[in-house]
Structure formats: structure tokens, C-alpha cells
Amino acid sequence: MNRLRHLISSLLMVFSLCNVNAQELEFYQNPVIRTDLADPSVIRFDGAYYASGTSSEWAPFYPIYKSTDLVNWIQVGHVFEQKPDWTEGSFWAPELYVYNNKVYCYYSARRKSDHKSYIGVAVADTPEKAFEDKGPLVTIGSECIDAFVFNDNGQLYITWKAYGLDPRPIEILCCKLSNDGFHLEGEPFTLLTDEESIGIEGQCIIRKDDWYYLLYSARGCCGPGSDYEVRVARSKKITEPFQKYSDNPILMRSDDFQACGHGTVTTTSDGRLYYLCHSYQHNAKFYMGRQPIVQELVFGSDQWPHFKTGRLATIRQPMPSEGIKQGEWKQFADNFASRKLGVSWTWNYTFCDVKAEVNGNGKLLLSGNGIKESNAAVLCQRTPDSDYSFAVNVLNNGQSMRGIVLYGDAGNYVALVLRGKKLQTISMCNGKDTVLSEIPMKRRSIRLQAEVKDSRTLSFMFDDGNGMKKLEPCSVDASHTTPWDRVARPGVISAVLVSSKEKPAEFSDFQMWKR
């Protein structure tokens, strides 16, 4: 009898473990795009999902990611490889929209003629082909940002955030669009007013039965004190003011996420609704920036939208469909064997126009046209985790700075660089360059490596042909490298100017891996 009980108990335990494993396969973890991609917009096009988001002061502009299941995403391109002629910066909140079998992008950018942020529009045959810019579309007042486009029985409408820089309440405005989607028609009207003066933006509209529902974000979007949350309002007519839900917010901070908001809704092939927005994680992962999370949206018996897993934004979510297995980021490598720069490389265009050449023989040649060394050229990857390492081979063939970097902007970074016959650890803080360590280095080729812990602490090492050695100081605080709305990025740095007589900085075999 005891043996029988033991056998039954063992079988039940095995069944329980198998059932747990089966259940684990039915869930995914947010964020689904594990990198800084604020203000995401998502569409379904030709059987796949595409998402884009804010690129801010990094080029190329508005990265585009693709997924077949809403859970696993890969980067496939950008909306723009070059800045549109009318723009100068602040590339925020692109809104992808499918219309007449084409893909439109309504985007916010700062106009170079008056330095004001307005909304432009571009169009492409598919999300993976080049977008043709059509110029500025909404240029009303002192700022227009956060576009969203809605098709109401054949009539296009565009909505946006207005008056964010004016001494008056913020409003979500709306206006008719022309049939081609490139021009405003008529006068703008108000959908929602920030009567509480808490900040509202990042809106999208869905329609169900007799109601139009406006999902929007409230409170602070960015930085350590951010408390973003998702709210909803509704109206019987698109042209009339929306009434706010009495039980707002419908998505908010939790033990998993500090803040969440600014997203759009897409539908699955069977008609279910999913909302993709961004969120900060807590603690060290906060410094990975605003990462995209996705959650299913359902309608309750009260005829208001709710999130299937509740109002608290959570990491663990039910899989959208069976047969999906969520991949895990482990490493990135670029041996520069192609003559085209990889799609995931980025550079900060505001300080130095980067000249990057991949010669097809495993070499990356990097220089810039800045007028001084402080305008160093950088080529970076998006932060993949809070704990990771990255390394590259550097040719020591000049007096100008060249090496690896964790880069916030031109005035704030931490780097390990070669300068002539010296290997230096540098901390640039608010434009002040401090050399933390320095050793002689005569080796012509050297491998430089950095270990990043908790997103902000670095330790450096090098291999001069005699094995990897750690450098003093053992750790460097890089907290100062994080701008208010962005995160620092790992990569390579070169202070070689195009106009100089020195050869471009030469790199090979870049690798980045999870620790």
C-alpha cells in the first residue's frame, strides 16, 4: 500500500511539473522589445506586425521592428536614413498608419526655420521600403506633437497634443485630413482638455459599437520621477468632446514597472485588441529606458475598455496564441564583413556628422566632420540589458582618440581609448574631460572590453596579445551619462576628423553579450 501511495505521489508530482512547464510556455514576459523605444506605434501589415518609436537625437531616424506574433521582434530598418529637409531634431512619436495599401508615418520633429516641434508625414509602399517625406502637415501654435490618425467610415482624422508649451491647459485636438492623408481640411476641434493640469498626451482612438474610445497618457512621461499612466475617455461622436472614465487609470505603475503609457492598438487576425506602449522598469533596469510592453485589451460589462490582466502593468502576460516561444537576447556580433553598415547601429547626429565606412574586409572605418576633438564621432548599439559586456579590436594608428564608449551625449560619456602611445580611461561629465587612468601602450592592435553592471557601473580591460587584463580603477560610475529622455548607449568612439591628415579610426570584430 505504501509503495502504491509513493508511486501515485510520484506520478502526481511529475504531472504537476509537466503542467507547470506547459503553463510557462503559455506566457511571455514584458518588455517585448528589450531596448529604449519610447512612444511606440504598432500596425498590422501584410500578415506581420510593425512597430516604430522615438529616436530623439539618434540617427537613423525612427527604427522599425517586425514581428509575426507580437512577442518576438527584430529590427528591419528605419523610416528615414537622412533627416527630412525641413527638420533639425527632436524626432519623437512616429505614428504608423496603413491606408490605401500604403504605409504612412505621421511624426513629430523640430522645424529648423523656427525651432518649433510640428507634425510631418511620409509614405512608403511597405514598412520595409524607403519612406518619401511629404513635409510638415500640422504647424499650429507653438508646438504640435504625438499624432494619431483615425479612419471614420472613410473620413480620415488626425489628432495631436496641443498647447504643451503655452500658459493654458493642454488639449488633444483633432482635424479632418484630405483623402490623400497629406493635408488638413477645415478647423481643428477639441477632443479632450487637461482640466486637472497633470499633463495628457500619447492618444489613440478605437471604435466599438456606438462609442469612440480615446486612450491617452497622463502625468509625467520621463525620468526618475515619471508616473505615466493610461486613461480612457469616450464619445458618441468623433466631433464632440470626450467624457473621461470615472475609474481611471486603466493601466498604471506596479511592482514590475515604474510608469507606462503612450501607445497604440492593433488587432490580431481573429479580431482581438492589443495595446503596445512604453514603460520604465524599476531599479537598474530603469536605465535601459522606456521599453515597449504589450497587453491585451478587452471590454467589460460596463462598456469600457480594460486590460485583461488588470490595471497594474505586469511582466508576465498570456501568450497571444498557441505555439509561440519567446526568444532571449544573448549576444550581438558584427564582423563588418558586409559593405553596408548593420541596421542596428546608431549615432548622435547633433554633435558630429559621422562618416562610417565598412570596407567589406572586416574593418569599420570611423571619423567625423566635427571642428574639434570634443565633437567625437560615435557609433553605438541600443542598450540590451542592465548587465552586459562589449568589446572591439582597435588599430592604434594615430594620435587622435579612438576606443570604446558608453555614450549619453558629447558632454557626458565614459570611454576607454587609445591616444597615440597611451591607453586612457576617460570620464566626460558636463563637458569636462577627466583622465581616470593612463598606461603606456605600444601595441599596434589591441582589444578593448567593457563590463557594464546595473546599467551604470563600468569596468574596463584590454588584451595586447598577452591575455585580457583589468584596468584600474576597478569600477567607474557612469550615472551622469543618461539624458532626461534617453539612455546611454555602448559602442565605439573616434575623434579623428575628416579634415585631418590622420587615417580614420579602424575597428574590427565588435561583440556584445549578456553577462
Short mmCIF file of C-alpha atoms in Angstrom, two decimals:
data_model
loop_
_atom_site.label_atom_id
_atom_site.label_comp_id
_atom_site.label_asym_id
_atom_site.label_seq_id
_atom_site.Cartn_x
_atom_site.Cartn_y
_atom_site.Cartn_z
CA MET A 1 0.00 0.00 0.00
CA ASN A 2 2.82 2.41 0.90
CA ARG A 3 4.59 1.59 -2.37
CA LEU A 4 1.35 2.30 -4.27
CA ARG A 5 0.89 5.60 -2.46
CA HIS A 6 4.51 6.55 -3.22
CA LEU A 7 4.01 5.67 -6.90
CA ILE A 8 0.81 7.72 -7.11
CA SER A 9 2.50 10.62 -5.33
CA SER A 10 5.46 10.48 -7.73
CA LEU A 11 3.18 10.40 -10.76
CA LEU A 12 1.20 13.35 -9.43
CA MET A 13 4.44 15.30 -8.88
CA VAL A 14 5.63 14.55 -12.43
CA PHE A 15 2.24 15.57 -13.81
CA SER A 16 2.36 18.78 -11.76
CA LEU A 17 5.83 19.67 -13.03
CA CYS A 18 4.83 18.95 -16.63
CA ASN A 19 1.74 21.08 -16.16
CA VAL A 20 3.85 23.97 -14.76
CA ASN A 21 6.21 23.73 -17.74
CA ALA A 22 3.24 23.71 -20.09
CA GLN A 23 1.82 26.76 -18.36
CA GLU A 24 5.14 28.57 -18.61
CA LEU A 25 5.11 28.14 -22.38
CA GLU A 26 1.73 29.91 -22.46
CA PHE A 27 3.11 33.17 -21.08
CA TYR A 28 5.54 35.81 -22.29
CA GLN A 29 7.46 38.49 -20.48
CA ASN A 30 7.33 42.23 -20.99
CA PRO A 31 9.11 44.24 -22.29
CA VAL A 32 8.76 42.54 -25.66
CA ILE A 33 11.29 44.87 -27.31
CA ARG A 34 14.11 44.98 -24.79
CA THR A 35 15.60 48.34 -25.59
CA ASP A 36 14.84 52.05 -25.42
CA LEU A 37 11.95 52.66 -27.87
CA ALA A 38 9.62 55.27 -26.41
CA ASP A 39 6.20 56.27 -27.76
CA PRO A 40 5.72 53.12 -29.84
CA SER A 41 3.22 52.83 -32.68
CA VAL A 42 2.12 49.45 -33.99
CA ILE A 43 0.34 48.31 -37.17
CA ARG A 44 -0.54 45.02 -38.85
CA PHE A 45 0.55 44.92 -42.49
CA ASP A 46 0.67 42.01 -44.92
CA GLY A 47 0.37 39.39 -42.19
CA ALA A 48 3.01 40.84 -39.86
CA TYR A 49 3.18 43.47 -37.13
CA TYR A 50 5.43 46.50 -37.42
CA ALA A 51 6.37 48.97 -34.69
CA SER A 52 8.35 52.19 -34.56
CA GLY A 53 9.17 54.69 -31.84
CA THR A 54 11.01 57.81 -30.81
CA SER A 55 14.64 58.10 -31.94
CA SER A 56 15.13 61.56 -30.40
CA GLU A 57 18.66 62.79 -31.21
CA TRP A 58 19.93 59.48 -32.59
CA ALA A 59 20.18 58.60 -36.26
CA PRO A 60 18.98 56.85 -38.37
CA PHE A 61 15.51 58.09 -37.58
CA TYR A 62 12.57 56.08 -36.24
CA PRO A 63 13.73 52.45 -36.11
CA ILE A 64 11.25 49.89 -37.45
CA TYR A 65 10.76 46.49 -35.82
CA LYS A 66 8.87 43.49 -37.19
CA SER A 67 7.05 40.60 -35.52
CA THR A 68 4.81 37.75 -36.57
CA ASP A 69 3.43 37.11 -33.07
CA LEU A 70 3.59 40.41 -31.07
CA VAL A 71 6.13 38.79 -28.73
CA ASN A 72 9.36 38.36 -30.72
CA TRP A 73 10.63 41.40 -32.62
CA ILE A 74 13.58 42.11 -34.92
CA GLN A 75 14.73 45.42 -36.32
CA VAL A 76 14.31 45.63 -40.10
CA GLY A 77 15.04 49.27 -40.92
CA HIS A 78 14.22 52.92 -40.29
CA VAL A 79 11.66 55.39 -41.53
CA PHE A 80 14.44 57.81 -42.55
CA GLU A 81 18.11 57.24 -43.20
CA GLN A 82 18.59 61.02 -43.59
CA LYS A 83 16.82 63.91 -41.86
CA PRO A 84 13.92 65.38 -43.87
CA ASP A 85 14.95 68.77 -45.25
CA TRP A 86 12.58 70.78 -43.06
CA THR A 87 13.71 69.22 -39.75
CA GLU A 88 16.57 69.80 -37.33
CA GLY A 89 15.96 67.39 -34.44
CA SER A 90 13.72 66.05 -31.65
CA PHE A 91 12.41 63.09 -33.65
CA TRP A 92 9.58 61.93 -31.42
CA ALA A 93 6.48 59.75 -31.51
CA PRO A 94 6.08 58.37 -35.05
CA GLU A 95 2.58 57.15 -35.88
CA LEU A 96 2.45 54.32 -38.43
CA TYR A 97 -0.80 54.06 -40.35
CA VAL A 98 -2.00 51.77 -43.14
CA TYR A 99 -4.13 53.43 -45.81
CA ASN A 100 -4.80 52.60 -49.47
CA ASN A 101 -2.34 49.68 -49.29
CA LYS A 102 0.48 52.03 -48.32
CA VAL A 103 2.15 52.82 -45.01
CA TYR A 104 2.09 56.38 -43.70
CA CYS A 105 4.25 57.78 -40.93
CA TYR A 106 3.00 60.88 -39.10
CA TYR A 107 5.92 62.06 -36.98
CA SER A 108 6.94 64.88 -34.63
CA ALA A 109 10.13 66.83 -35.32
CA ARG A 110 11.62 70.24 -34.68
CA ARG A 111 11.45 72.61 -37.66
CA LYS A 112 14.81 74.21 -38.41
CA SER A 113 13.32 77.53 -39.56
CA ASP A 114 11.81 78.38 -36.16
CA HIS A 115 12.93 75.52 -33.84
CA LYS A 116 9.32 74.52 -33.10
CA SER A 117 8.09 70.94 -32.96
CA TYR A 118 5.45 70.12 -35.54
CA ILE A 119 3.99 67.07 -37.27
CA GLY A 120 5.20 65.86 -40.66
CA VAL A 121 4.11 62.99 -42.87
CA ALA A 122 5.88 60.43 -45.04
CA VAL A 123 4.68 57.45 -47.08
CA ALA A 124 6.08 54.11 -48.28
CA ASP A 125 4.84 51.09 -50.21
CA THR A 126 5.70 48.83 -47.26
CA PRO A 127 7.21 49.39 -43.80
CA GLU A 128 10.46 47.87 -45.06
CA LYS A 129 10.91 50.18 -48.05
CA ALA A 130 12.13 53.77 -48.20
CA PHE A 131 9.69 56.41 -46.97
CA GLU A 132 9.11 59.51 -49.08
CA ASP A 133 8.78 62.63 -46.94
CA LYS A 134 5.88 64.96 -47.76
CA GLY A 135 6.93 67.73 -45.39
CA PRO A 136 5.21 69.37 -42.41
CA LEU A 137 1.48 68.80 -42.02
CA VAL A 138 0.38 70.28 -38.67
CA THR A 139 2.07 73.61 -37.88
CA ILE A 140 -0.37 75.27 -35.50
CA GLY A 141 0.72 77.21 -32.40
CA SER A 142 3.96 76.83 -30.50
CA GLU A 143 4.07 73.01 -30.56
CA CYS A 144 2.20 70.10 -32.15
CA ILE A 145 3.31 66.55 -31.25
CA ASP A 146 2.01 62.99 -30.78
CA ALA A 147 -0.01 62.42 -33.93
CA PHE A 148 -2.65 59.71 -34.23
CA VAL A 149 -4.74 59.07 -37.36
CA PHE A 150 -8.22 57.53 -37.36
CA ASN A 151 -10.46 56.45 -40.25
CA ASP A 152 -14.13 57.08 -39.51
CA ASN A 153 -16.14 55.39 -42.27
CA GLY A 154 -13.84 56.70 -44.99
CA GLN A 155 -13.11 60.12 -43.48
CA LEU A 156 -9.58 60.47 -42.13
CA TYR A 157 -8.94 62.44 -38.94
CA ILE A 158 -5.65 63.37 -37.30
CA THR A 159 -5.31 64.07 -33.57
CA TRP A 160 -2.42 65.63 -31.68
CA LYS A 161 -1.29 67.14 -28.40
CA ALA A 162 -1.53 70.95 -28.38
CA TYR A 163 -0.59 73.84 -26.07
CA GLY A 164 2.01 71.87 -24.12
CA LEU A 165 4.32 74.92 -24.13
CA ASP A 166 1.64 77.54 -23.56
CA PRO A 167 0.29 79.03 -20.29
CA ARG A 168 -3.05 77.25 -20.71
CA PRO A 169 -4.39 73.70 -20.29
CA ILE A 170 -3.13 71.07 -22.71
CA GLU A 171 -5.68 69.81 -25.22
CA ILE A 172 -6.00 66.85 -27.55
CA LEU A 173 -7.05 68.43 -30.84
CA CYS A 174 -8.50 66.80 -33.95
CA CYS A 175 -8.93 67.83 -37.58
CA LYS A 176 -10.13 66.27 -40.82
CA LEU A 177 -7.49 65.04 -43.26
CA SER A 178 -7.64 65.16 -47.04
CA ASN A 179 -8.28 61.94 -48.95
CA ASP A 180 -4.57 61.54 -49.68
CA GLY A 181 -3.66 62.00 -45.98
CA PHE A 182 -1.27 64.88 -46.69
CA HIS A 183 -3.32 67.99 -45.82
CA LEU A 184 -5.60 69.33 -43.09
CA GLU A 185 -9.18 70.18 -44.01
CA GLY A 186 -11.31 72.57 -42.01
CA GLU A 187 -10.65 73.82 -38.49
CA PRO A 188 -9.30 71.79 -35.55
CA PHE A 189 -11.64 70.93 -32.69
CA THR A 190 -11.11 69.73 -29.12
CA LEU A 191 -11.48 66.12 -28.04
CA LEU A 192 -10.11 66.38 -24.51
CA THR A 193 -8.82 69.08 -22.14
CA ASP A 194 -6.35 68.66 -19.30
CA GLU A 195 -8.60 70.21 -16.69
CA GLU A 196 -6.52 68.73 -13.84
CA SER A 197 -3.25 70.20 -15.20
CA ILE A 198 -1.46 66.86 -14.83
CA GLY A 199 -0.35 66.50 -18.47
CA ILE A 200 -2.10 64.49 -21.19
CA GLU A 201 -0.68 63.15 -24.48
CA GLY A 202 0.07 59.97 -26.42
CA GLN A 203 -3.52 59.33 -27.51
CA CYS A 204 -5.13 56.77 -29.78
CA ILE A 205 -8.75 56.06 -30.78
CA ILE A 206 -10.67 52.81 -31.17
CA ARG A 207 -14.34 52.35 -32.01
CA LYS A 208 -16.71 49.75 -30.63
CA ASP A 209 -20.45 49.66 -31.22
CA ASP A 210 -21.77 53.22 -30.78
CA TRP A 211 -18.76 54.63 -28.93
CA TYR A 212 -15.43 56.20 -29.83
CA TYR A 213 -12.84 55.48 -27.14
CA LEU A 214 -9.83 57.72 -26.61
CA LEU A 215 -6.94 56.04 -24.80
CA TYR A 216 -4.43 58.62 -23.60
CA SER A 217 -1.47 59.02 -21.25
CA ALA A 218 -1.43 61.25 -18.19
CA ARG A 219 1.15 62.59 -15.74
CA GLY A 220 4.94 62.66 -16.20
CA CYS A 221 6.46 60.76 -19.11
CA CYS A 222 10.16 60.74 -18.44
CA GLY A 223 12.99 60.49 -15.97
CA PRO A 224 13.38 59.12 -12.44
CA GLY A 225 10.20 60.81 -11.21
CA SER A 226 7.96 59.62 -14.05
CA ASP A 227 4.49 58.41 -13.08
CA TYR A 228 2.92 57.87 -16.51
CA GLU A 229 -0.38 56.00 -16.70
CA VAL A 230 -3.04 55.13 -19.29
CA ARG A 231 -6.51 56.61 -19.08
CA VAL A 232 -9.61 56.50 -21.28
CA ALA A 233 -12.49 58.76 -22.33
CA ARG A 234 -15.34 58.23 -24.79
CA SER A 235 -17.85 59.99 -27.02
CA LYS A 236 -20.78 59.08 -29.25
CA LYS A 237 -19.37 61.35 -31.99
CA ILE A 238 -15.80 61.90 -33.09
CA THR A 239 -16.50 65.62 -33.45
CA GLU A 240 -17.69 66.12 -29.88
CA PRO A 241 -15.70 66.36 -26.61
CA PHE A 242 -14.88 63.05 -24.91
CA GLN A 243 -16.01 62.24 -21.37
CA LYS A 244 -13.42 60.75 -19.02
CA TYR A 245 -13.91 57.38 -17.38
CA SER A 246 -14.72 57.70 -13.69
CA ASP A 247 -12.45 54.78 -12.75
CA ASN A 248 -9.25 55.95 -14.47
CA PRO A 249 -6.44 54.93 -14.81
CA ILE A 250 -6.88 51.63 -16.64
CA LEU A 251 -3.11 50.89 -16.71
CA MET A 252 -0.61 52.12 -14.16
CA ARG A 253 2.63 51.53 -12.24
CA SER A 254 3.20 48.27 -10.40
CA ASP A 255 5.93 46.28 -8.68
CA ASP A 256 7.18 45.44 -12.20
CA PHE A 257 7.01 48.83 -13.91
CA GLN A 258 7.50 52.37 -12.68
CA ALA A 259 5.42 54.07 -15.37
CA CYS A 260 3.64 53.15 -18.58
CA GLY A 261 1.86 54.88 -21.44
CA HIS A 262 1.86 56.41 -24.93
CA GLY A 263 0.81 53.54 -27.15
CA THR A 264 -1.49 52.40 -29.92
CA VAL A 265 -3.79 49.45 -30.52
CA THR A 266 -3.51 46.70 -33.12
CA THR A 267 -5.77 43.75 -33.87
CA THR A 268 -4.91 40.08 -34.25
CA SER A 269 -6.19 38.07 -37.21
CA ASP A 270 -9.10 36.88 -35.06
CA GLY A 271 -10.06 40.40 -34.00
CA ARG A 272 -8.57 40.68 -30.50
CA LEU A 273 -7.10 44.01 -29.40
CA TYR A 274 -3.53 44.51 -28.17
CA TYR A 275 -2.06 47.76 -26.83
CA LEU A 276 1.66 48.44 -27.32
CA CYS A 277 3.05 51.23 -25.14
CA HIS A 278 6.30 52.01 -23.34
CA SER A 279 7.32 51.61 -19.73
CA TYR A 280 10.23 52.09 -17.37
CA GLN A 281 11.30 49.18 -15.20
CA HIS A 282 12.48 49.64 -11.63
CA ASN A 283 15.99 49.85 -10.18
CA ALA A 284 18.94 49.19 -12.53
CA LYS A 285 16.69 48.34 -15.47
CA PHE A 286 15.27 51.85 -15.27
CA TYR A 287 18.44 52.95 -17.05
CA MET A 288 17.54 50.81 -20.04
CA GLY A 289 14.97 53.49 -20.81
CA ARG A 290 11.37 53.34 -21.95
CA GLN A 291 10.83 49.85 -23.35
CA PRO A 292 7.77 48.55 -25.25
CA ILE A 293 5.28 46.35 -23.42
CA VAL A 294 2.18 44.78 -24.95
CA GLN A 295 -1.05 43.77 -23.21
CA GLU A 296 -4.44 42.54 -24.38
CA LEU A 297 -7.33 44.99 -24.21
CA VAL A 298 -10.87 43.77 -23.58
CA PHE A 299 -14.24 45.41 -22.98
CA GLY A 300 -16.03 44.93 -19.67
CA SER A 301 -19.72 44.72 -18.89
CA ASP A 302 -19.60 48.46 -18.19
CA GLN A 303 -18.80 49.08 -21.92
CA TRP A 304 -15.38 50.50 -21.10
CA PRO A 305 -12.02 49.03 -22.20
CA HIS A 306 -9.88 47.26 -19.60
CA PHE A 307 -6.66 45.29 -19.72
CA LYS A 308 -7.12 41.55 -19.47
CA THR A 309 -4.59 41.18 -16.65
CA GLY A 310 -5.82 44.21 -14.71
CA ARG A 311 -4.84 47.83 -14.30
CA LEU A 312 -1.35 47.09 -12.95
CA ALA A 313 1.23 46.81 -15.72
CA THR A 314 2.86 43.40 -15.31
CA ILE A 315 5.78 41.50 -16.76
CA ARG A 316 4.01 38.14 -17.11
CA GLN A 317 1.30 38.05 -19.77
CA PRO A 318 -0.68 35.27 -21.51
CA MET A 319 0.61 34.40 -24.98
CA PRO A 320 -1.46 35.90 -27.81
CA SER A 321 -1.76 32.44 -29.41
CA GLU A 322 -0.51 28.88 -29.10
CA GLY A 323 2.83 27.70 -30.41
CA ILE A 324 4.81 30.86 -29.57
CA LYS A 325 8.07 30.65 -27.70
CA GLN A 326 9.69 33.87 -26.57
CA GLY A 327 13.32 34.24 -27.54
CA GLU A 328 16.00 35.65 -25.28
CA TRP A 329 18.70 38.15 -26.16
CA LYS A 330 22.10 36.60 -25.60
CA GLN A 331 24.64 38.33 -27.80
CA PHE A 332 25.27 40.60 -30.77
CA ALA A 333 28.26 40.43 -33.08
CA ASP A 334 29.34 42.36 -36.16
CA ASN A 335 32.43 41.25 -38.06
CA PHE A 336 31.94 44.05 -40.61
CA ALA A 337 32.07 41.55 -43.47
CA SER A 338 29.39 43.44 -45.40
CA ARG A 339 29.88 46.71 -47.23
CA LYS A 340 26.71 48.05 -45.61
CA LEU A 341 26.52 49.16 -42.00
CA GLY A 342 24.25 46.93 -39.92
CA VAL A 343 20.71 48.19 -39.30
CA SER A 344 21.07 48.35 -35.51
CA TRP A 345 23.98 50.85 -35.46
CA THR A 346 23.08 54.37 -34.33
CA TRP A 347 24.88 57.69 -33.94
CA ASN A 348 24.15 61.01 -32.27
CA TYR A 349 23.85 63.38 -35.23
CA THR A 350 23.57 66.59 -33.19
CA PHE A 351 27.27 66.88 -32.36
CA CYS A 352 29.13 65.36 -35.28
CA ASP A 353 28.16 64.07 -38.71
CA VAL A 354 29.53 60.55 -38.69
CA LYS A 355 31.45 59.10 -41.59
CA ALA A 356 31.33 55.32 -41.18
CA GLU A 357 32.65 53.03 -43.89
CA VAL A 358 32.51 49.24 -43.84
CA ASN A 359 35.08 48.10 -46.37
CA GLY A 360 33.88 44.52 -46.73
CA ASN A 361 37.13 43.12 -45.35
CA GLY A 362 36.14 43.03 -41.72
CA LYS A 363 37.03 46.66 -40.96
CA LEU A 364 34.95 49.58 -39.77
CA LEU A 365 36.49 52.97 -40.57
CA LEU A 366 35.07 55.78 -38.43
CA SER A 367 35.64 59.53 -38.48
CA GLY A 368 33.61 62.71 -38.25
CA ASN A 369 33.47 66.25 -39.55
CA GLY A 370 33.26 67.98 -36.16
CA ILE A 371 35.50 71.02 -35.81
CA LYS A 372 37.27 69.78 -32.66
CA GLU A 373 38.05 66.58 -30.78
CA SER A 374 35.18 67.14 -28.32
CA ASN A 375 32.81 66.60 -31.24
CA ALA A 376 33.81 62.95 -31.38
CA ALA A 377 32.11 60.59 -33.79
CA VAL A 378 30.34 57.67 -32.10
CA LEU A 379 28.67 54.56 -33.43
CA CYS A 380 26.53 52.79 -30.85
CA GLN A 381 24.12 49.95 -30.18
CA ARG A 382 20.97 50.22 -28.11
CA THR A 383 21.34 49.05 -24.53
CA PRO A 384 20.42 45.34 -24.48
CA ASP A 385 20.29 44.65 -20.73
CA SER A 386 21.31 46.08 -17.38
CA ASP A 387 24.31 43.71 -17.16
CA TYR A 388 26.31 43.11 -20.32
CA SER A 389 29.78 43.31 -21.86
CA PHE A 390 31.05 44.67 -25.15
CA ALA A 391 34.41 44.56 -26.90
CA VAL A 392 36.15 45.52 -30.14
CA ASN A 393 39.58 45.40 -31.77
CA VAL A 394 41.15 48.83 -32.30
CA LEU A 395 44.09 49.68 -34.54
CA ASN A 396 46.48 52.04 -32.76
CA ASN A 397 47.47 54.10 -35.81
CA GLY A 398 47.18 57.75 -34.82
CA GLN A 399 47.30 60.44 -32.15
CA SER A 400 43.54 61.10 -32.03
CA MET A 401 41.23 59.39 -29.56
CA ARG A 402 39.71 56.04 -30.58
CA GLY A 403 38.18 53.27 -28.47
CA ILE A 404 35.01 52.02 -26.76
CA VAL A 405 32.41 54.17 -25.04
CA LEU A 406 29.20 54.28 -23.03
CA TYR A 407 27.75 57.43 -24.54
CA GLY A 408 24.98 59.78 -23.42
CA ASP A 409 25.92 62.85 -25.43
CA ALA A 410 29.03 64.84 -26.40
CA GLY A 411 29.40 66.22 -22.89
CA ASN A 412 28.65 63.04 -20.97
CA TYR A 413 30.27 59.68 -21.57
CA VAL A 414 32.76 57.16 -20.19
CA ALA A 415 35.36 55.63 -22.51
CA LEU A 416 38.48 53.51 -22.80
CA VAL A 417 40.57 54.99 -25.59
CA LEU A 418 43.91 54.93 -27.31
CA ARG A 419 45.65 58.27 -27.76
CA GLY A 420 48.92 57.76 -29.53
CA LYS A 421 51.05 55.59 -27.27
CA LYS A 422 48.72 55.81 -24.28
CA LEU A 423 45.68 53.84 -23.15
CA GLN A 424 43.36 56.06 -21.12
CA THR A 425 40.17 55.67 -19.12
CA ILE A 426 38.15 58.88 -19.56
CA SER A 427 35.08 60.28 -17.88
CA MET A 428 33.45 63.19 -19.68
CA CYS A 429 30.96 64.94 -17.38
CA ASN A 430 29.15 68.12 -18.38
CA GLY A 431 31.85 68.79 -20.96
CA LYS A 432 34.77 68.32 -18.55
CA ASP A 433 37.22 65.58 -19.58
CA THR A 434 38.86 63.72 -16.66
CA VAL A 435 41.53 61.07 -17.24
CA LEU A 436 40.94 58.38 -14.61
CA SER A 437 43.84 56.13 -15.59
CA GLU A 438 46.66 56.02 -18.10
CA ILE A 439 49.18 53.39 -19.12
CA PRO A 440 51.69 53.24 -21.99
CA MET A 441 50.60 51.22 -25.00
CA LYS A 442 52.92 50.49 -27.92
CA ARG A 443 50.99 47.55 -29.35
CA ARG A 444 49.63 48.33 -32.84
CA SER A 445 46.41 46.29 -32.43
CA ILE A 446 44.58 45.92 -29.13
CA ARG A 447 41.27 44.52 -27.98
CA LEU A 448 39.31 46.74 -25.62
CA GLN A 449 36.48 45.43 -23.44
CA ALA A 450 33.95 46.90 -21.01
CA GLU A 451 31.73 45.21 -18.46
CA VAL A 452 28.55 47.05 -17.53
CA LYS A 453 26.77 46.30 -14.27
CA ASP A 454 23.40 47.70 -13.20
CA SER A 455 23.41 49.84 -16.37
CA ARG A 456 25.70 52.47 -14.79
CA THR A 457 28.87 50.88 -13.42
CA LEU A 458 31.72 50.06 -15.79
CA SER A 459 34.95 48.15 -15.51
CA PHE A 460 37.46 48.12 -18.37
CA MET A 461 40.05 45.65 -19.59
CA PHE A 462 42.34 45.16 -22.55
CA ASP A 463 44.22 42.45 -24.41
CA ASP A 464 47.51 43.48 -26.01
CA GLY A 465 48.28 39.95 -27.17
CA ASN A 466 49.15 38.62 -23.74
CA GLY A 467 45.66 37.90 -22.42
CA MET A 468 42.89 40.10 -21.04
CA LYS A 469 43.93 42.38 -18.15
CA LYS A 470 41.76 44.53 -15.90
CA LEU A 471 42.41 48.23 -15.58
CA GLU A 472 42.31 50.47 -12.54
CA PRO A 473 40.03 51.94 -11.34
CA CYS A 474 38.09 48.69 -10.95
CA SER A 475 34.76 50.45 -11.46
CA VAL A 476 33.65 53.73 -12.97
CA ASP A 477 30.32 55.40 -12.18
CA ALA A 478 28.51 56.31 -15.42
CA SER A 479 25.28 57.65 -13.89
CA HIS A 480 25.91 61.06 -15.43
CA THR A 481 25.70 59.67 -18.98
CA THR A 482 21.91 59.38 -19.02
CA PRO A 483 19.98 62.32 -20.57
CA TRP A 484 16.48 63.01 -19.24
CA ASP A 485 14.57 61.28 -22.04
CA ARG A 486 17.16 58.78 -23.29
CA VAL A 487 19.73 56.26 -22.11
CA ALA A 488 23.46 55.90 -22.62
CA ARG A 489 24.49 53.54 -25.44
CA PRO A 490 27.53 51.27 -25.79
CA GLY A 491 29.72 51.49 -28.86
CA VAL A 492 32.88 52.86 -30.43
CA ILE A 493 34.25 56.41 -30.45
CA SER A 494 36.62 58.29 -32.73
CA ALA A 495 37.92 61.84 -32.55
CA VAL A 496 39.56 61.58 -35.98
CA LEU A 497 38.30 64.47 -38.12
CA VAL A 498 37.63 64.09 -41.82
CA SER A 499 39.69 67.21 -42.42
CA SER A 500 42.73 65.87 -40.53
CA LYS A 501 45.73 64.12 -42.06
CA GLU A 502 45.22 61.09 -39.83
CA LYS A 503 43.59 57.94 -41.08
CA PRO A 504 40.07 57.13 -39.81
CA ALA A 505 39.85 55.06 -36.64
CA GLU A 506 39.85 51.38 -37.56
CA PHE A 507 37.79 48.78 -35.69
CA SER A 508 37.07 45.08 -36.17
CA ASP A 509 35.12 42.25 -34.55
CA PHE A 510 32.60 44.11 -32.35
CA GLN A 511 30.80 41.89 -29.85
CA MET A 512 28.21 42.49 -27.15
CA TRP A 513 26.90 39.78 -24.85
CA LYS A 514 24.79 39.24 -21.77
CA ARG A 515 26.71 38.74 -18.55
#
